[in-house]
């Protein structure tokens, strides 16, 4: 059975179709990058896997559940088996690293334990293991608002690990980071993919990171998958087709990722 399987799926929000003709099969333990210009539907595809997007047509199953017929209880249970990481980290910044990581285990704690942040010895051991996995065990008691962006993203990865997920969905995990921090975060994702055997699917704006870290790249344009294969088979002509339509003037100023200086000037002078 595949971890994710989509056959001719049409997806979107309300009455709006965003993705068309999506065929996708993902096996356990893959490391996949999704690339494409802004607005083509990369986040929508990730959120569809998490059961957050409307299916208009076709079939889609995630972790052996058919998303078209799934009930609320099963939907909750598959979401618990999927860890999600965002560009903006979504940490509780005034809490320390340890408590943020423990946040991923909340479902396995009683409410008093969670409220007073009292962890049993075996839970501490697990939390320590997750902090070690992201190389932050020495920062355990550091408040998250004192950390660098790369460290914060690694806390978010450890918190997702604490959920004991089977799939990690990472939506632009490195878009706000400098190259050294970005490499640290991608190395961390690669390590947990290997050591924990987790399926990792990441939306990336940086083609070079997609090539370097994933064994499979999905290229999207205008709501369709137009490339699905190995990084080494992704040639320049296909890259050009994937990024067709991405021009500085089309980038919205509200987007958080660091724009190239030229694009920023173009946007703010517009
Ligand atoms: N909640 C929503 N309701 C309605 N339309 C939405 C919603 N979220 C996204 N869309 C629309 O879906 C389309 C695809 O958006 P999506 O965020 O998936 O693109 P993206 O490839 O992730 O872009 P970016 O690289 O800028 O993050 C866009 O036209 C967007 O306006
Ligand atoms: Mg997006």
PDB file of C-alpha atoms and ligand atoms in Angstrom:
ATOM      1  CA  UNK A   1       0.000   0.000   0.000  1.00  0.00           C
ATOM      2  CA  UNK A   2       1.284   3.496  -0.850  1.00  0.00           C
ATOM      3  CA  UNK A   3       1.701   6.198   1.811  1.00  0.00           C
ATOM      4  CA  UNK A   4       0.016   8.662  -0.531  1.00  0.00           C
ATOM      5  CA  UNK A   5      -1.882   7.901  -3.697  1.00  0.00           C
ATOM      6  CA  UNK A   6      -3.742  10.355  -5.884  1.00  0.00           C
ATOM      7  CA  UNK A   7      -5.399   9.487  -9.183  1.00  0.00           C
ATOM      8  CA  UNK A   8      -6.600  12.269 -11.468  1.00  0.00           C
ATOM      9  CA  UNK A   9      -7.447  14.482  -8.528  1.00  0.00           C
ATOM     10  CA  UNK A  10      -8.919  17.946  -8.818  1.00  0.00           C
ATOM     11  CA  UNK A  11      -8.474  20.011  -5.655  1.00  0.00           C
ATOM     12  CA  UNK A  12      -9.262  23.466  -4.398  1.00  0.00           C
ATOM     13  CA  UNK A  13     -11.146  25.683  -1.993  1.00  0.00           C
ATOM     14  CA  UNK A  14     -14.863  26.554  -2.002  1.00  0.00           C
ATOM     15  CA  UNK A  15     -15.819  26.515  -5.670  1.00  0.00           C
ATOM     16  CA  UNK A  16     -12.311  27.291  -6.866  1.00  0.00           C
ATOM     17  CA  UNK A  17     -10.273  24.551  -8.542  1.00  0.00           C
ATOM     18  CA  UNK A  18      -6.552  25.089  -7.832  1.00  0.00           C
ATOM     19  CA  UNK A  19      -4.980  21.756  -8.806  1.00  0.00           C
ATOM     20  CA  UNK A  20      -5.983  19.641 -11.792  1.00  0.00           C
ATOM     21  CA  UNK A  21      -5.074  16.165 -12.979  1.00  0.00           C
ATOM     22  CA  UNK A  22      -2.892  15.338 -10.009  1.00  0.00           C
ATOM     23  CA  UNK A  23      -1.456  11.820 -10.188  1.00  0.00           C
ATOM     24  CA  UNK A  24       0.873  11.016  -7.340  1.00  0.00           C
ATOM     25  CA  UNK A  25       2.215   7.920  -5.632  1.00  0.00           C
ATOM     26  CA  UNK A  26       4.507   8.226  -2.652  1.00  0.00           C
ATOM     27  CA  UNK A  27       6.119   5.310  -0.811  1.00  0.00           C
ATOM     28  CA  UNK A  28       7.199   5.326   2.812  1.00  0.00           C
ATOM     29  CA  UNK A  29      10.651   6.852   3.427  1.00  0.00           C
ATOM     30  CA  UNK A  30      10.895   9.018   0.305  1.00  0.00           C
ATOM     31  CA  UNK A  31      12.416  12.519   0.358  1.00  0.00           C
ATOM     32  CA  UNK A  32      10.568  14.662  -2.165  1.00  0.00           C
ATOM     33  CA  UNK A  33      10.866  18.345  -3.039  1.00  0.00           C
ATOM     34  CA  UNK A  34       8.081  20.270  -4.710  1.00  0.00           C
ATOM     35  CA  UNK A  35       9.202  23.246  -6.793  1.00  0.00           C
ATOM     36  CA  UNK A  36       7.457  25.839  -8.919  1.00  0.00           C
ATOM     37  CA  UNK A  37       6.652  29.543  -9.128  1.00  0.00           C
ATOM     38  CA  UNK A  38       4.585  31.383  -6.578  1.00  0.00           C
ATOM     39  CA  UNK A  39       0.862  30.640  -6.634  1.00  0.00           C
ATOM     40  CA  UNK A  40       0.999  27.394  -8.659  1.00  0.00           C
ATOM     41  CA  UNK A  41      -0.410  25.348  -5.797  1.00  0.00           C
ATOM     42  CA  UNK A  42       2.559  23.875  -3.891  1.00  0.00           C
ATOM     43  CA  UNK A  43       1.108  24.666  -0.463  1.00  0.00           C
ATOM     44  CA  UNK A  44      -2.302  23.485  -1.640  1.00  0.00           C
ATOM     45  CA  UNK A  45      -0.818  20.107  -2.585  1.00  0.00           C
ATOM     46  CA  UNK A  46       0.837  19.752   0.840  1.00  0.00           C
ATOM     47  CA  UNK A  47      -2.331  20.783   2.642  1.00  0.00           C
ATOM     48  CA  UNK A  48      -4.340  18.321   0.525  1.00  0.00           C
ATOM     49  CA  UNK A  49      -2.138  15.525   1.874  1.00  0.00           C
ATOM     50  CA  UNK A  50      -3.038  16.756   5.357  1.00  0.00           C
ATOM     51  CA  UNK A  51      -6.738  16.573   4.463  1.00  0.00           C
ATOM     52  CA  UNK A  52      -7.265  20.323   4.449  1.00  0.00           C
ATOM     53  CA  UNK A  53      -8.300  20.909   0.848  1.00  0.00           C
ATOM     54  CA  UNK A  54     -11.516  20.078  -0.972  1.00  0.00           C
ATOM     55  CA  UNK A  55     -11.423  17.190  -3.450  1.00  0.00           C
ATOM     56  CA  UNK A  56     -13.654  17.899  -6.464  1.00  0.00           C
ATOM     57  CA  UNK A  57     -12.852  14.868  -8.554  1.00  0.00           C
ATOM     58  CA  UNK A  58     -10.627  11.787  -8.669  1.00  0.00           C
ATOM     59  CA  UNK A  59      -9.388   9.651  -5.811  1.00  0.00           C
ATOM     60  CA  UNK A  60      -6.883  10.392  -3.100  1.00  0.00           C
ATOM     61  CA  UNK A  61      -5.736   8.292  -0.180  1.00  0.00           C
ATOM     62  CA  UNK A  62      -3.264   9.083   2.586  1.00  0.00           C
ATOM     63  CA  UNK A  63      -1.974   6.474   5.053  1.00  0.00           C
ATOM     64  CA  UNK A  64      -4.544   4.018   3.735  1.00  0.00           C
ATOM     65  CA  UNK A  65      -7.529   6.291   4.220  1.00  0.00           C
ATOM     66  CA  UNK A  66      -9.613   7.480   1.308  1.00  0.00           C
ATOM     67  CA  UNK A  67      -9.811  11.257   1.735  1.00  0.00           C
ATOM     68  CA  UNK A  68     -13.084  11.479  -0.166  1.00  0.00           C
ATOM     69  CA  UNK A  69     -14.950   9.315   2.292  1.00  0.00           C
ATOM     70  CA  UNK A  70     -12.958   9.817   5.481  1.00  0.00           C
ATOM     71  CA  UNK A  71     -14.853  10.764   8.653  1.00  0.00           C
ATOM     72  CA  UNK A  72     -13.725  13.327  11.221  1.00  0.00           C
ATOM     73  CA  UNK A  73     -12.269  10.799  13.679  1.00  0.00           C
ATOM     74  CA  UNK A  74     -10.086   9.132  11.043  1.00  0.00           C
ATOM     75  CA  UNK A  75      -9.109  12.533   9.662  1.00  0.00           C
ATOM     76  CA  UNK A  76      -7.902  13.562  13.112  1.00  0.00           C
ATOM     77  CA  UNK A  77      -5.963  10.340  13.439  1.00  0.00           C
ATOM     78  CA  UNK A  78      -4.175  10.734  10.092  1.00  0.00           C
ATOM     79  CA  UNK A  79      -3.353  14.368  10.917  1.00  0.00           C
ATOM     80  CA  UNK A  80      -1.767  13.127  14.135  1.00  0.00           C
ATOM     81  CA  UNK A  81       0.447  10.887  11.996  1.00  0.00           C
ATOM     82  CA  UNK A  82       1.593  13.832   9.854  1.00  0.00           C
ATOM     83  CA  UNK A  83       3.966  16.501  11.166  1.00  0.00           C
ATOM     84  CA  UNK A  84       3.797  19.914   9.502  1.00  0.00           C
ATOM     85  CA  UNK A  85       6.586  22.499   9.440  1.00  0.00           C
ATOM     86  CA  UNK A  86       6.091  26.053   8.220  1.00  0.00           C
ATOM     87  CA  UNK A  87       8.347  28.867   7.074  1.00  0.00           C
ATOM     88  CA  UNK A  88       7.374  30.900  10.162  1.00  0.00           C
ATOM     89  CA  UNK A  89       8.230  28.081  12.688  1.00  0.00           C
ATOM     90  CA  UNK A  90       4.991  28.498  14.735  1.00  0.00           C
ATOM     91  CA  UNK A  91       6.745  28.029  18.086  1.00  0.00           C
ATOM     92  CA  UNK A  92       5.709  29.381  21.478  1.00  0.00           C
ATOM     93  CA  UNK A  93       8.564  31.847  21.577  1.00  0.00           C
ATOM     94  CA  UNK A  94       8.534  32.643  25.304  1.00  0.00           C
ATOM     95  CA  UNK A  95       8.883  28.941  26.154  1.00  0.00           C
ATOM     96  CA  UNK A  96      12.174  27.092  26.080  1.00  0.00           C
ATOM     97  CA  UNK A  97      13.258  24.507  23.520  1.00  0.00           C
ATOM     98  CA  UNK A  98      12.346  21.550  25.726  1.00  0.00           C
ATOM     99  CA  UNK A  99       8.774  22.717  26.363  1.00  0.00           C
ATOM    100  CA  UNK A 100       8.255  23.497  22.693  1.00  0.00           C
ATOM    101  CA  UNK A 101       9.442  20.024  21.702  1.00  0.00           C
ATOM    102  CA  UNK A 102       7.226  18.505  24.404  1.00  0.00           C
ATOM    103  CA  UNK A 103       4.336  20.358  22.747  1.00  0.00           C
ATOM    104  CA  UNK A 104       4.475  17.715  20.010  1.00  0.00           C
ATOM    105  CA  UNK A 105       3.644  15.049  22.606  1.00  0.00           C
ATOM    106  CA  UNK A 106       0.638  16.830  24.121  1.00  0.00           C
ATOM    107  CA  UNK A 107      -1.835  14.242  22.930  1.00  0.00           C
ATOM    108  CA  UNK A 108       0.009  11.651  24.990  1.00  0.00           C
ATOM    109  CA  UNK A 109      -0.089  13.711  28.192  1.00  0.00           C
ATOM    110  CA  UNK A 110      -2.931  14.448  30.549  1.00  0.00           C
ATOM    111  CA  UNK A 111      -4.040  18.073  30.682  1.00  0.00           C
ATOM    112  CA  UNK A 112      -2.561  18.773  34.131  1.00  0.00           C
ATOM    113  CA  UNK A 113       0.823  17.436  33.043  1.00  0.00           C
ATOM    114  CA  UNK A 114       0.705  19.588  29.929  1.00  0.00           C
ATOM    115  CA  UNK A 115      -0.384  22.689  31.895  1.00  0.00           C
ATOM    116  CA  UNK A 116       2.346  22.513  34.538  1.00  0.00           C
ATOM    117  CA  UNK A 117       4.958  21.130  32.120  1.00  0.00           C
ATOM    118  CA  UNK A 118       5.689  18.113  34.229  1.00  0.00           C
ATOM    119  CA  UNK A 119       7.182  15.302  32.185  1.00  0.00           C
ATOM    120  CA  UNK A 120       7.773  11.754  33.330  1.00  0.00           C
ATOM    121  CA  UNK A 121      11.278  10.335  33.137  1.00  0.00           C
ATOM    122  CA  UNK A 122      10.487   8.291  30.019  1.00  0.00           C
ATOM    123  CA  UNK A 123       9.006  11.390  28.364  1.00  0.00           C
ATOM    124  CA  UNK A 124      12.147  13.398  29.179  1.00  0.00           C
ATOM    125  CA  UNK A 125      14.224  10.685  27.547  1.00  0.00           C
ATOM    126  CA  UNK A 126      12.142  10.905  24.380  1.00  0.00           C
ATOM    127  CA  UNK A 127      12.257  14.714  24.329  1.00  0.00           C
ATOM    128  CA  UNK A 128      16.021  14.621  24.812  1.00  0.00           C
ATOM    129  CA  UNK A 129      16.296  12.176  21.893  1.00  0.00           C
ATOM    130  CA  UNK A 130      14.336  14.535  19.616  1.00  0.00           C
ATOM    131  CA  UNK A 131      16.486  17.510  20.673  1.00  0.00           C
ATOM    132  CA  UNK A 132      19.579  15.448  19.925  1.00  0.00           C
ATOM    133  CA  UNK A 133      18.194  14.489  16.526  1.00  0.00           C
ATOM    134  CA  UNK A 134      18.121  18.193  15.598  1.00  0.00           C
ATOM    135  CA  UNK A 135      21.417  18.909  17.417  1.00  0.00           C
ATOM    136  CA  UNK A 136      19.841  21.245  19.985  1.00  0.00           C
ATOM    137  CA  UNK A 137      20.227  19.234  23.185  1.00  0.00           C
ATOM    138  CA  UNK A 138      22.615  21.857  24.569  1.00  0.00           C
ATOM    139  CA  UNK A 139      20.004  24.588  24.079  1.00  0.00           C
ATOM    140  CA  UNK A 140      17.246  22.694  25.928  1.00  0.00           C
ATOM    141  CA  UNK A 141      16.535  25.475  28.451  1.00  0.00           C
ATOM    142  CA  UNK A 142      17.050  28.389  26.082  1.00  0.00           C
ATOM    143  CA  UNK A 143      13.939  30.458  25.363  1.00  0.00           C
ATOM    144  CA  UNK A 144      12.989  30.137  21.721  1.00  0.00           C
ATOM    145  CA  UNK A 145      12.984  33.899  21.136  1.00  0.00           C
ATOM    146  CA  UNK A 146      16.744  33.835  21.826  1.00  0.00           C
ATOM    147  CA  UNK A 147      17.444  31.353  19.047  1.00  0.00           C
ATOM    148  CA  UNK A 148      18.466  31.973  15.443  1.00  0.00           C
ATOM    149  CA  UNK A 149      15.981  31.280  12.648  1.00  0.00           C
ATOM    150  CA  UNK A 150      17.738  28.041  11.721  1.00  0.00           C
ATOM    151  CA  UNK A 151      17.669  26.861  15.333  1.00  0.00           C
ATOM    152  CA  UNK A 152      13.968  27.757  15.605  1.00  0.00           C
ATOM    153  CA  UNK A 153      13.214  25.722  12.519  1.00  0.00           C
ATOM    154  CA  UNK A 154      15.124  22.787  14.012  1.00  0.00           C
ATOM    155  CA  UNK A 155      13.001  23.101  17.189  1.00  0.00           C
ATOM    156  CA  UNK A 156       9.933  22.927  14.951  1.00  0.00           C
ATOM    157  CA  UNK A 157      11.331  19.745  13.376  1.00  0.00           C
ATOM    158  CA  UNK A 158      11.974  18.218  16.827  1.00  0.00           C
ATOM    159  CA  UNK A 159       8.429  19.123  17.890  1.00  0.00           C
ATOM    160  CA  UNK A 160       7.082  17.426  14.767  1.00  0.00           C
ATOM    161  CA  UNK A 161       9.225  14.365  15.574  1.00  0.00           C
ATOM    162  CA  UNK A 162       7.743  14.258  19.079  1.00  0.00           C
ATOM    163  CA  UNK A 163       4.407  13.644  17.422  1.00  0.00           C
ATOM    164  CA  UNK A 164       5.928  10.329  16.156  1.00  0.00           C
ATOM    165  CA  UNK A 165       4.664  11.012  12.639  1.00  0.00           C
ATOM    166  CA  UNK A 166       5.035   8.894   9.526  1.00  0.00           C
ATOM    167  CA  UNK A 167       5.080  11.861   7.152  1.00  0.00           C
ATOM    168  CA  UNK A 168       6.666  15.309   7.520  1.00  0.00           C
ATOM    169  CA  UNK A 169       5.267  18.067   5.325  1.00  0.00           C
ATOM    170  CA  UNK A 170       7.543  21.106   5.217  1.00  0.00           C
ATOM    171  CA  UNK A 171       6.160  24.244   3.569  1.00  0.00           C
ATOM    172  CA  UNK A 172       9.124  26.414   2.581  1.00  0.00           C
ATOM    173  CA  UNK A 173      11.147  25.443   5.650  1.00  0.00           C
ATOM    174  CA  UNK A 174      14.229  27.437   4.598  1.00  0.00           C
ATOM    175  CA  UNK A 175      12.801  30.455   2.787  1.00  0.00           C
ATOM    176  CA  UNK A 176      13.581  32.896   5.620  1.00  0.00           C
ATOM    177  CA  UNK A 177      17.045  31.530   6.331  1.00  0.00           C
ATOM    178  CA  UNK A 178      20.592  32.406   5.338  1.00  0.00           C
ATOM    179  CA  UNK A 179      22.455  29.695   3.380  1.00  0.00           C
ATOM    180  CA  UNK A 180      24.297  28.254   6.399  1.00  0.00           C
ATOM    181  CA  UNK A 181      21.133  27.968   8.515  1.00  0.00           C
ATOM    182  CA  UNK A 182      19.232  26.628   5.497  1.00  0.00           C
ATOM    183  CA  UNK A 183      21.836  23.910   5.035  1.00  0.00           C
ATOM    184  CA  UNK A 184      21.543  23.039   8.756  1.00  0.00           C
ATOM    185  CA  UNK A 185      17.769  22.674   8.443  1.00  0.00           C
ATOM    186  CA  UNK A 186      17.965  20.617   5.233  1.00  0.00           C
ATOM    187  CA  UNK A 187      20.665  18.388   6.788  1.00  0.00           C
ATOM    188  CA  UNK A 188      18.310  17.865   9.731  1.00  0.00           C
ATOM    189  CA  UNK A 189      15.409  16.907   7.458  1.00  0.00           C
ATOM    190  CA  UNK A 190      17.704  14.529   5.552  1.00  0.00           C
ATOM    191  CA  UNK A 191      18.846  12.951   8.828  1.00  0.00           C
ATOM    192  CA  UNK A 192      15.359  12.327  10.177  1.00  0.00           C
ATOM    193  CA  UNK A 193      14.296  10.974   6.792  1.00  0.00           C
ATOM    194  CA  UNK A 194      17.120   8.447   7.026  1.00  0.00           C
ATOM    195  CA  UNK A 195      17.270   7.674  10.736  1.00  0.00           C
ATOM    196  CA  UNK A 196      13.541   7.591  11.452  1.00  0.00           C
ATOM    197  CA  UNK A 197      12.520   6.374   8.000  1.00  0.00           C
ATOM    198  CA  UNK A 198      10.014   9.225   7.719  1.00  0.00           C
ATOM    199  CA  UNK A 199       8.564  10.341   4.433  1.00  0.00           C
ATOM    200  CA  UNK A 200       9.572  13.985   3.920  1.00  0.00           C
ATOM    201  CA  UNK A 201       7.867  16.247   1.405  1.00  0.00           C
ATOM    202  CA  UNK A 202       9.166  19.815   1.237  1.00  0.00           C
ATOM    203  CA  UNK A 203       8.070  22.816  -0.822  1.00  0.00           C
ATOM    204  CA  UNK A 204      11.182  24.693  -1.789  1.00  0.00           C
ATOM    205  CA  UNK A 205      11.758  27.943  -3.610  1.00  0.00           C
ATOM    206  CA  UNK A 206      15.430  27.121  -4.036  1.00  0.00           C
ATOM    207  CA  UNK A 207      16.050  24.653  -6.840  1.00  0.00           C
ATOM    208  CA  UNK A 208      19.641  24.007  -5.773  1.00  0.00           C
ATOM    209  CA  UNK A 209      18.536  22.690  -2.370  1.00  0.00           C
ATOM    210  CA  UNK A 210      15.868  20.535  -4.003  1.00  0.00           C
ATOM    211  CA  UNK A 211      18.511  19.016  -6.263  1.00  0.00           C
ATOM    212  CA  UNK A 212      20.995  18.489  -3.465  1.00  0.00           C
ATOM    213  CA  UNK A 213      18.711  16.924  -0.863  1.00  0.00           C
ATOM    214  CA  UNK A 214      15.851  15.092  -2.504  1.00  0.00           C
ATOM    215  CA  UNK A 215      15.834  11.912  -4.511  1.00  0.00           C
ATOM    216  CA  UNK A 216      12.666  12.958  -6.295  1.00  0.00           C
ATOM    217  CA  UNK A 217      11.530  16.371  -7.503  1.00  0.00           C
ATOM    218  CA  UNK A 218       7.983  17.331  -8.365  1.00  0.00           C
ATOM    219  CA  UNK A 219       7.769  20.393 -10.595  1.00  0.00           C
ATOM    220  CA  UNK A 220       4.491  22.276 -10.734  1.00  0.00           C
ATOM    221  CA  UNK A 221       3.146  24.943 -12.998  1.00  0.00           C
ATOM    222  CA  UNK A 222      -0.348  26.441 -13.111  1.00  0.00           C
ATOM    223  CA  UNK A 223      -1.934  23.843 -10.862  1.00  0.00           C
ATOM    224  CA  UNK A 224      -0.464  20.811 -12.591  1.00  0.00           C
ATOM    225  CA  UNK A 225       2.431  18.478 -11.977  1.00  0.00           C
ATOM    226  CA  UNK A 226       4.625  18.839 -15.048  1.00  0.00           C
ATOM    227  CA  UNK A 227       7.696  16.975 -13.804  1.00  0.00           C
ATOM    228  CA  UNK A 228       8.009  14.069 -11.409  1.00  0.00           C
ATOM    229  CA  UNK A 229      11.358  12.331 -11.386  1.00  0.00           C
ATOM    230  CA  UNK A 230      14.951  12.221 -10.290  1.00  0.00           C
ATOM    231  CA  UNK A 231      16.915  15.467  -9.810  1.00  0.00           C
ATOM    232  CA  UNK A 232      19.556  14.351 -12.295  1.00  0.00           C
ATOM    233  CA  UNK A 233      16.961  13.950 -15.058  1.00  0.00           C
ATOM    234  CA  UNK A 234      15.617  17.482 -14.535  1.00  0.00           C
ATOM    235  CA  UNK A 235      17.082  19.354 -17.491  1.00  0.00           C
ATOM    236  CA  UNK A 236      17.255  23.100 -18.139  1.00  0.00           C
ATOM    237  CA  UNK A 237      14.344  23.078 -20.590  1.00  0.00           C
ATOM    238  CA  UNK A 238      12.080  21.435 -17.993  1.00  0.00           C
ATOM    239  CA  UNK A 239      13.253  23.851 -15.306  1.00  0.00           C
ATOM    240  CA  UNK A 240      12.333  26.721 -17.650  1.00  0.00           C
ATOM    241  CA  UNK A 241       8.876  25.199 -18.207  1.00  0.00           C
ATOM    242  CA  UNK A 242       8.348  24.797 -14.460  1.00  0.00           C
ATOM    243  CA  UNK A 243       9.307  28.400 -13.678  1.00  0.00           C
ATOM    244  CA  UNK A 244       7.467  29.812 -16.672  1.00  0.00           C
ATOM    245  CA  UNK A 245       5.372  32.787 -15.550  1.00  0.00           C
ATOM    246  CA  UNK A 246       7.556  33.701 -12.575  1.00  0.00           C
ATOM    247  CA  UNK A 247       8.689  37.254 -13.084  1.00  0.00           C
ATOM    248  CA  UNK A 248       9.704  39.837 -10.516  1.00  0.00           C
ATOM    249  CA  UNK A 249       6.637  41.964 -11.230  1.00  0.00           C
ATOM    250  CA  UNK A 250       4.298  39.087 -10.412  1.00  0.00           C
ATOM    251  CA  UNK A 251       5.631  38.559  -6.920  1.00  0.00           C
ATOM    252  CA  UNK A 252       3.340  40.006  -4.287  1.00  0.00           C
ATOM    253  CA  UNK A 253       4.939  42.277  -1.654  1.00  0.00           C
ATOM    254  CA  UNK A 254       3.106  40.437   1.151  1.00  0.00           C
ATOM    255  CA  UNK A 255       5.107  37.268   0.592  1.00  0.00           C
ATOM    256  CA  UNK A 256       7.487  36.535   3.421  1.00  0.00           C
ATOM    257  CA  UNK A 257      10.361  34.894   1.622  1.00  0.00           C
ATOM    258  CA  UNK A 258      13.395  37.100   0.972  1.00  0.00           C
ATOM    259  CA  UNK A 259      13.084  38.432  -2.531  1.00  0.00           C
ATOM    260  CA  UNK A 260      16.113  39.170  -4.664  1.00  0.00           C
ATOM    261  CA  UNK A 261      16.978  42.865  -4.264  1.00  0.00           C
ATOM    262  CA  UNK A 262      15.891  43.654  -7.832  1.00  0.00           C
ATOM    263  CA  UNK A 263      12.484  42.083  -7.266  1.00  0.00           C
ATOM    264  CA  UNK A 264      12.033  43.962  -4.010  1.00  0.00           C
ATOM    265  CA  UNK A 265      12.725  47.289  -5.665  1.00  0.00           C
ATOM    266  CA  UNK A 266      10.337  46.434  -8.490  1.00  0.00           C
ATOM    267  CA  UNK A 267       7.572  45.545  -6.039  1.00  0.00           C
ATOM    268  CA  UNK A 268       7.927  48.572  -3.790  1.00  0.00           C
ATOM    269  CA  UNK A 269       8.209  51.009  -6.683  1.00  0.00           C
ATOM    270  CA  UNK A 270       5.129  49.573  -8.326  1.00  0.00           C
TER     271      UNK A 270
HETATM  272  N1  LIG B   1      -7.542  29.138   1.598  1.00  0.00           N
HETATM  273  C1  LIG B   1      -7.640  29.459   0.308  1.00  0.00           C
HETATM  274  N2  LIG B   1      -8.827  29.787  -0.231  1.00  0.00           N
HETATM  275  C2  LIG B   1      -8.946  30.094  -1.551  1.00  0.00           C
HETATM  276  N3  LIG B   1      -7.921  30.115  -2.420  1.00  0.00           N
HETATM  277  C3  LIG B   1      -6.703  29.796  -1.941  1.00  0.00           C
HETATM  278  C4  LIG B   1      -6.493  29.457  -0.548  1.00  0.00           C
HETATM  279  N4  LIG B   1      -5.170  29.179  -0.378  1.00  0.00           N
HETATM  280  C5  LIG B   1      -4.607  29.345  -1.591  1.00  0.00           C
HETATM  281  N5  LIG B   1      -5.505  29.700  -2.521  1.00  0.00           N
HETATM  282  C6  LIG B   1      -5.250  29.957  -3.948  1.00  0.00           C
HETATM  283  O1  LIG B   1      -4.711  28.773  -4.499  1.00  0.00           O
HETATM  284  C7  LIG B   1      -3.712  29.082  -5.465  1.00  0.00           C
HETATM  285  C8  LIG B   1      -2.443  28.325  -5.116  1.00  0.00           C
HETATM  286  O2  LIG B   1      -1.947  28.812  -3.892  1.00  0.00           O
HETATM  287  P1  LIG B   1      -0.788  28.102  -3.090  1.00  0.00           P
HETATM  288  O3  LIG B   1      -0.654  28.849  -1.814  1.00  0.00           O
HETATM  289  O4  LIG B   1      -1.040  26.640  -3.006  1.00  0.00           O
HETATM  290  O5  LIG B   1       0.461  28.367  -4.034  1.00  0.00           O
HETATM  291  P2  LIG B   1       2.005  28.154  -3.771  1.00  0.00           P
HETATM  292  O6  LIG B   1       2.554  27.452  -4.954  1.00  0.00           O
HETATM  293  O7  LIG B   1       2.202  27.528  -2.445  1.00  0.00           O
HETATM  294  O8  LIG B   1       2.567  29.650  -3.772  1.00  0.00           O
HETATM  295  P3  LIG B   1       3.781  30.294  -2.933  1.00  0.00           P
HETATM  296  O9  LIG B   1       5.031  29.828  -3.605  1.00  0.00           O
HETATM  297  O10 LIG B   1       3.563  31.763  -3.092  1.00  0.00           O
HETATM  298  O11 LIG B   1       3.646  29.837  -1.524  1.00  0.00           O
HETATM  299  C9  LIG B   1      -3.557  30.580  -5.473  1.00  0.00           C
HETATM  300  O12 LIG B   1      -4.313  31.088  -6.538  1.00  0.00           O
HETATM  301  C10 LIG B   1      -4.173  31.008  -4.155  1.00  0.00           C
HETATM  302  O13 LIG B   1      -4.739  32.281  -4.242  1.00  0.00           O
HETATM  303 MG1  LIG B   2       3.086  28.163  -0.699  1.00  0.00          MG
END
